[in-house]
Amino acid sequence: MFGLKLLARLAAALHLQPGTEDRRTALAEEATAMARALGDKPSLAWVLMMRVLALLGPDNVDERRALTGEIIRLADENNQPIAALQAMTVRQGSRFRTGRWRTMNPA
């Protein structure tokens, strides 16, 4: 489990480095595949959040939206309110930045 979290964290950390998009994507995909194979839902939620961070930028909006939805579902299923809140925050920020702020649910 340590290895998959290390890969995911590295992918997220690299989002600050220009020109690392391909590496970030590959690391995040590898970590996600490992987490899914492991079957540990709380770890999967964490890895998916790191993947969302790795994908930050003007591209991949639809993928990030799908990932945050999955994180929220996993967090709800495993009583992880902090993970759900983090995912909701990222999702709302994405909506705001892409001009979809009218779809933001205030509740």
Coordinates of N, CA, C and O in Angstrom, one line a residue:
M1 N 0.8 -1.2 0.0 CA 0.0 0.0 0.0 C 0.9 1.3 0.0 O 0.5 2.3 -0.6
F2 N 2.0 1.2 0.6 CA 2.9 2.4 0.7 C 3.3 2.8 -0.7 O 3.3 4.0 -1.0
G3 N 3.6 1.8 -1.6 CA 4.0 2.1 -2.9 C 3.0 2.9 -3.7 O 3.3 3.8 -4.4
L4 N 1.7 2.4 -3.6 CA 0.7 3.1 -4.4 C 0.5 4.5 -3.9 O 0.3 5.4 -4.7
K5 N 0.6 4.7 -2.6 CA 0.4 6.1 -2.1 C 1.6 7.0 -2.4 O 1.4 8.2 -2.7
L6 N 2.8 6.4 -2.5 CA 3.9 7.2 -2.9 C 3.8 7.6 -4.4 O 4.0 8.8 -4.7
L7 N 3.4 6.7 -5.2 CA 3.2 7.0 -6.6 C 2.1 8.1 -6.8 O 2.3 9.1 -7.6
A8 N 1.0 8.0 -6.1 CA -0.1 8.9 -6.2 C 0.4 10.3 -5.7 O 0.1 11.3 -6.3
R9 N 1.1 10.3 -4.6 CA 1.6 11.6 -4.0 C 2.6 12.3 -5.0 O 2.6 13.5 -5.1
L10 N 3.5 11.5 -5.6 CA 4.4 12.0 -6.5 C 3.7 12.6 -7.7 O 4.0 13.7 -8.2
A11 N 2.7 11.9 -8.2 CA 1.9 12.5 -9.3 C 1.3 13.8 -9.0 O 1.3 14.7 -9.8
A12 N 0.7 13.9 -7.8 CA 0.1 15.2 -7.3 C 1.1 16.3 -7.2 O 0.9 17.4 -7.6
A13 N 2.3 15.9 -6.6 CA 3.3 16.9 -6.3 C 3.9 17.5 -7.6 O 4.3 18.7 -7.7
L14 N 3.9 16.7 -8.7 CA 4.5 17.1 -9.9 C 3.6 18.1 -10.7 O 4.1 18.7 -11.7
H15 N 2.4 18.4 -10.2 CA 1.5 19.3 -10.9 C 2.1 20.7 -10.9 O 1.7 21.5 -11.7
L16 N 3.0 21.0 -10.0 CA 3.7 22.3 -10.0 C 4.9 22.4 -11.0 O 5.4 23.5 -11.1
Q17 N 5.2 21.3 -11.6 CA 6.4 21.3 -12.5 C 5.9 21.3 -14.0 O 5.2 20.4 -14.4
P18 N 6.2 22.4 -14.7 CA 5.8 22.4 -16.1 C 6.4 21.3 -16.9 O 7.5 20.8 -16.6
G19 N 5.7 20.8 -17.9 CA 6.2 19.7 -18.7 C 6.1 18.3 -18.2 O 6.7 17.4 -18.7
T20 N 5.4 18.1 -17.1 CA 5.4 16.8 -16.5 C 4.0 16.1 -16.7 O 3.7 15.1 -16.0
E21 N 3.2 16.6 -17.6 CA 1.9 16.1 -17.8 C 1.8 14.6 -18.0 O 1.0 13.9 -17.4
D22 N 2.7 14.2 -18.9 CA 2.7 12.7 -19.3 C 3.1 11.9 -18.1 O 2.5 10.8 -17.8
R23 N 4.1 12.3 -17.4 CA 4.6 11.6 -16.2 C 3.6 11.5 -15.1 O 3.3 10.5 -14.5
R24 N 2.9 12.7 -14.9 CA 1.9 12.7 -13.8 C 0.8 11.8 -14.2 O 0.3 11.0 -13.3
T25 N 0.3 11.8 -15.4 CA -0.8 11.0 -15.9 C -0.4 9.5 -15.7 O -1.2 8.7 -15.2
A26 N 0.8 9.1 -16.1 CA 1.2 7.7 -16.0 C 1.3 7.3 -14.5 O 0.9 6.2 -14.2
L27 N 1.9 8.1 -13.7 CA 2.0 7.8 -12.2 C 0.6 7.6 -11.6 O 0.4 6.7 -10.8
A28 N -0.3 8.6 -11.9 CA -1.6 8.5 -11.4 C -2.4 7.3 -11.8 O -3.1 6.7 -11.1
E29 N -2.2 7.0 -13.1 CA -2.9 5.8 -13.6 C -2.4 4.5 -13.0 O -3.2 3.6 -12.6
E30 N -1.1 4.4 -12.8 CA -0.5 3.3 -12.1 C -1.0 3.1 -10.7 O -1.4 2.1 -10.3
A31 N -1.0 4.2 -10.0 CA -1.4 4.2 -8.6 C -2.9 3.9 -8.5 O -3.3 3.1 -7.6
T32 N -3.7 4.4 -9.4 CA -5.2 4.1 -9.4 C -5.4 2.6 -9.7 O -6.2 2.0 -9.0
A33 N -4.7 2.1 -10.7 CA -4.8 0.6 -11.0 C -4.4 -0.2 -9.8 O -5.1 -1.2 -9.5
M34 N -3.4 0.1 -9.1 CA -2.9 -0.6 -7.9 C -4.0 -0.5 -6.8 O -4.3 -1.5 -6.2
A35 N -4.5 0.7 -6.6 CA -5.5 0.8 -5.5 C -6.8 0.1 -5.9 O -7.4 -0.6 -5.0
R36 N -7.2 0.1 -7.1 CA -8.4 -0.7 -7.5 C -8.2 -2.2 -7.3 O -9.1 -2.9 -6.8
A37 N -7.0 -2.7 -7.7 CA -6.7 -4.1 -7.5 C -6.6 -4.5 -6.0 O -7.0 -5.6 -5.6
L38 N -6.2 -3.6 -5.2 CA -6.1 -3.8 -3.7 C -7.5 -4.0 -3.1 O -7.7 -4.8 -2.2
G39 N -8.4 -3.2 -3.6 CA -9.8 -3.3 -3.1 C -10.1 -2.5 -1.8 O -11.1 -2.7 -1.2
D40 N -9.1 -1.7 -1.4 CA -9.3 -0.9 -0.2 C -9.9 0.4 -0.6 O -9.2 1.3 -1.1
K41 N -11.2 0.6 -0.3 CA -11.9 1.7 -0.8 C -11.4 3.1 -0.2 O -11.3 4.0 -0.9
P42 N -11.1 3.1 1.1 CA -10.5 4.4 1.6 C -9.2 4.8 1.0 O -9.0 5.9 0.6
S43 N -8.4 3.8 0.7 CA -7.1 4.1 0.0 C -7.4 4.5 -1.5 O -6.8 5.4 -2.0
L44 N -8.4 3.9 -2.1 CA -8.7 4.2 -3.4 C -9.2 5.7 -3.5 O -8.8 6.5 -4.4
A45 N -10.0 6.1 -2.5 CA -10.5 7.5 -2.5 C -9.4 8.4 -2.3 O -9.3 9.5 -3.0
W46 N -8.4 8.1 -1.5 CA -7.2 9.0 -1.3 C -6.4 9.1 -2.6 O -6.0 10.2 -3.0
V47 N -6.2 7.9 -3.3 CA -5.4 7.9 -4.5 C -6.1 8.7 -5.6 O -5.5 9.4 -6.4
L48 N -7.5 8.6 -5.6 CA -8.2 9.3 -6.6 C -8.1 10.8 -6.4 O -8.0 11.6 -7.4
M49 N -8.1 11.2 -5.1 CA -7.9 12.7 -4.9 C -6.5 13.1 -5.3 O -6.4 14.2 -5.9
M50 N -5.5 12.3 -5.1 CA -4.2 12.7 -5.6 C -4.2 12.7 -7.1 O -3.5 13.6 -7.7
R51 N -4.9 11.9 -7.8 CA -5.1 11.9 -9.2 C -5.7 13.2 -9.7 O -5.3 13.8 -10.7
V52 N -6.8 13.6 -9.0 CA -7.4 14.9 -9.3 C -6.4 16.0 -9.2 O -6.4 16.9 -10.1
L53 N -5.6 16.0 -8.2 CA -4.6 17.1 -8.0 C -3.6 17.0 -9.1 O -3.1 18.0 -9.6
A54 N -3.2 15.8 -9.5 CA -2.2 15.6 -10.6 C -2.8 16.2 -11.9 O -2.0 16.6 -12.8
L55 N -4.1 16.1 -12.1 CA -4.7 16.5 -13.3 C -5.2 18.0 -13.3 O -5.8 18.4 -14.3
L56 N -4.8 18.7 -12.3 CA -5.3 20.1 -12.2 C -4.8 20.9 -13.4 O -3.6 20.7 -13.9
G57 N -5.6 21.8 -13.9 CA -5.2 22.6 -15.1 C -6.5 22.8 -15.9 O -7.6 22.3 -15.6
P58 N -6.3 23.5 -17.1 CA -7.5 23.7 -17.9 C -8.0 22.5 -18.6 O -9.1 22.6 -19.1
D59 N -7.2 21.5 -18.7 CA -7.7 20.3 -19.4 C -8.2 19.3 -18.4 O -8.1 19.5 -17.2
N60 N -8.8 18.2 -18.9 CA -9.2 17.1 -18.1 C -10.4 17.4 -17.1 O -10.6 16.8 -16.1
V61 N -11.2 18.4 -17.4 CA -12.2 18.9 -16.5 C -13.3 17.7 -16.3 O -13.7 17.4 -15.2
D62 N -13.6 17.1 -17.4 CA -14.6 16.0 -17.3 C -14.1 14.8 -16.5 O -14.8 14.2 -15.7
E63 N -12.8 14.5 -16.7 CA -12.2 13.4 -15.9 C -12.2 13.8 -14.5 O -12.5 12.9 -13.6
R64 N -11.8 15.0 -14.2 CA -11.8 15.4 -12.7 C -13.2 15.4 -12.1 O -13.3 15.0 -11.0
R65 N -14.2 15.8 -12.9 CA -15.5 15.8 -12.4 C -16.0 14.3 -12.1 O -16.6 14.1 -11.0
A66 N -15.7 13.4 -13.0 CA -16.0 12.0 -12.7 C -15.3 11.5 -11.5 O -15.8 10.7 -10.7
L67 N -14.0 11.8 -11.4 CA -13.2 11.3 -10.3 C -13.7 11.9 -8.9 O -13.8 11.1 -8.0
T68 N -14.1 13.2 -8.9 CA -14.6 13.7 -7.7 C -16.0 13.0 -7.3 O -16.2 12.8 -6.1
G69 N -16.8 12.7 -8.3 CA -18.0 12.0 -8.0 C -17.7 10.6 -7.4 O -18.4 10.2 -6.5
E70 N -16.8 9.9 -7.9 CA -16.4 8.6 -7.4 C -15.8 8.7 -6.0 O -16.1 7.9 -5.1
I71 N -15.0 9.8 -5.7 CA -14.5 10.0 -4.4 C -15.6 10.2 -3.4 O -15.6 9.7 -2.3
I72 N -16.6 11.1 -3.8 CA -17.7 11.4 -2.9 C -18.5 10.1 -2.6 O -18.8 9.8 -1.4
R73 N -18.7 9.3 -3.6 CA -19.4 8.0 -3.4 C -18.6 7.1 -2.4 O -19.2 6.6 -1.5
L74 N -17.4 6.9 -2.7 CA -16.5 6.1 -1.8 C -16.5 6.6 -0.4 O -16.5 5.9 0.6
A75 N -16.3 7.9 -0.3 CA -16.3 8.5 1.0 C -17.6 8.3 1.8 O -17.5 8.0 3.0
D76 N -18.7 8.5 1.1 CA -20.0 8.3 1.8 C -20.1 6.8 2.2 O -20.6 6.5 3.3
E77 N -19.7 5.9 1.4 CA -19.8 4.5 1.7 C -18.9 4.1 2.9 O -19.2 3.1 3.6
N78 N -17.8 4.8 3.1 CA -16.8 4.4 4.1 C -16.7 5.4 5.2 O -15.7 5.4 6.0
N79 N -17.8 6.2 5.4 CA -17.8 7.2 6.5 C -16.6 8.1 6.6 O -15.9 8.1 7.6
Q80 N -16.2 8.7 5.5 CA -15.1 9.6 5.4 C -15.5 11.0 5.0 O -15.4 11.4 3.8
P81 N -16.1 11.7 5.9 CA -16.7 13.0 5.6 C -15.6 14.0 5.1 O -15.9 14.9 4.3
I82 N -14.4 13.9 5.6 CA -13.4 14.9 5.1 C -13.0 14.6 3.7 O -12.9 15.6 2.9
A83 N -12.9 13.4 3.3 CA -12.6 13.1 1.9 C -13.7 13.6 1.0 O -13.5 14.1 -0.1
A84 N -15.0 13.4 1.4 CA -16.1 13.9 0.6 C -16.1 15.4 0.5 O -16.3 15.9 -0.6
L85 N -15.8 16.1 1.6 CA -15.7 17.5 1.6 C -14.6 18.0 0.6 O -14.8 19.0 -0.1
Q86 N -13.5 17.4 0.7 CA -12.4 17.8 -0.2 C -12.8 17.6 -1.7 O -12.5 18.5 -2.5
A87 N -13.4 16.5 -2.0 CA -13.8 16.2 -3.4 C -14.9 17.3 -3.8 O -14.9 17.8 -4.9
M88 N -15.9 17.6 -2.9 CA -16.9 18.5 -3.2 C -16.3 19.9 -3.5 O -16.7 20.6 -4.4
T89 N -15.3 20.3 -2.7 CA -14.6 21.6 -2.8 C -13.9 21.7 -4.2 O -14.0 22.7 -4.9
V90 N -13.2 20.6 -4.6 CA -12.5 20.6 -5.9 C -13.6 20.7 -7.0 O -13.4 21.4 -8.0
R91 N -14.6 19.9 -6.8 CA -15.7 19.9 -7.9 C -16.3 21.2 -8.0 O -16.5 21.7 -9.2
Q92 N -16.6 21.9 -6.9 CA -17.3 23.2 -7.0 C -16.3 24.2 -7.6 O -16.7 25.1 -8.4
G93 N -15.0 24.1 -7.3 CA -14.0 25.0 -7.8 C -13.9 24.9 -9.3 O -13.8 25.8 -10.1
S94 N -14.0 23.6 -9.8 CA -13.9 23.4 -11.2 C -15.1 23.9 -11.9 O -15.0 24.5 -13.0
R95 N -16.3 23.8 -11.3 CA -17.5 24.4 -11.9 C -17.4 25.9 -12.0 O -17.8 26.5 -13.0
F96 N -16.9 26.5 -11.0 CA -16.8 27.9 -11.0 C -15.8 28.4 -12.1 O -16.1 29.3 -12.8
R97 N -14.6 27.7 -12.2 CA -13.6 28.1 -13.1 C -14.0 27.9 -14.6 O -13.5 28.5 -15.5
T98 N -14.9 26.9 -14.8 CA -15.3 26.6 -16.2 C -16.6 27.3 -16.6 O -17.2 27.0 -17.6
G99 N -17.1 28.2 -15.7 CA -18.3 29.0 -16.0 C -19.6 28.2 -15.8 O -20.6 28.6 -16.2
R100 N -19.4 27.1 -15.0 CA -20.6 26.3 -14.7 C -21.1 26.6 -13.3 O -21.7 25.7 -12.6
W101 N -20.9 27.8 -12.8 CA -21.2 28.1 -11.4 C -22.7 28.1 -11.2 O -23.1 27.9 -10.1
R102 N -23.5 28.2 -12.2 CA -24.9 28.1 -12.0 C -25.4 26.7 -11.6 O -26.5 26.6 -11.1
T103 N -24.6 25.7 -11.9 CA -24.9 24.4 -11.5 C -24.4 24.0 -10.1 O -24.6 22.9 -9.6
M104 N -23.9 25.0 -9.4 CA -23.4 24.7 -8.0 C -24.6 24.6 -7.1 O -25.4 25.5 -7.1
N105 N -24.6 23.6 -6.3 CA -25.7 23.3 -5.4 C -25.3 23.9 -4.0 O -24.3 23.5 -3.4
P106 N -26.0 24.9 -3.6 CA -25.6 25.6 -2.3 C -25.9 24.7 -1.1 O -25.4 24.9 0.0
A107 N -26.7 23.7 -1.2 CA -27.1 22.8 -0.1 C -26.0 21.8 0.2 O -25.2 21.5 -0.5

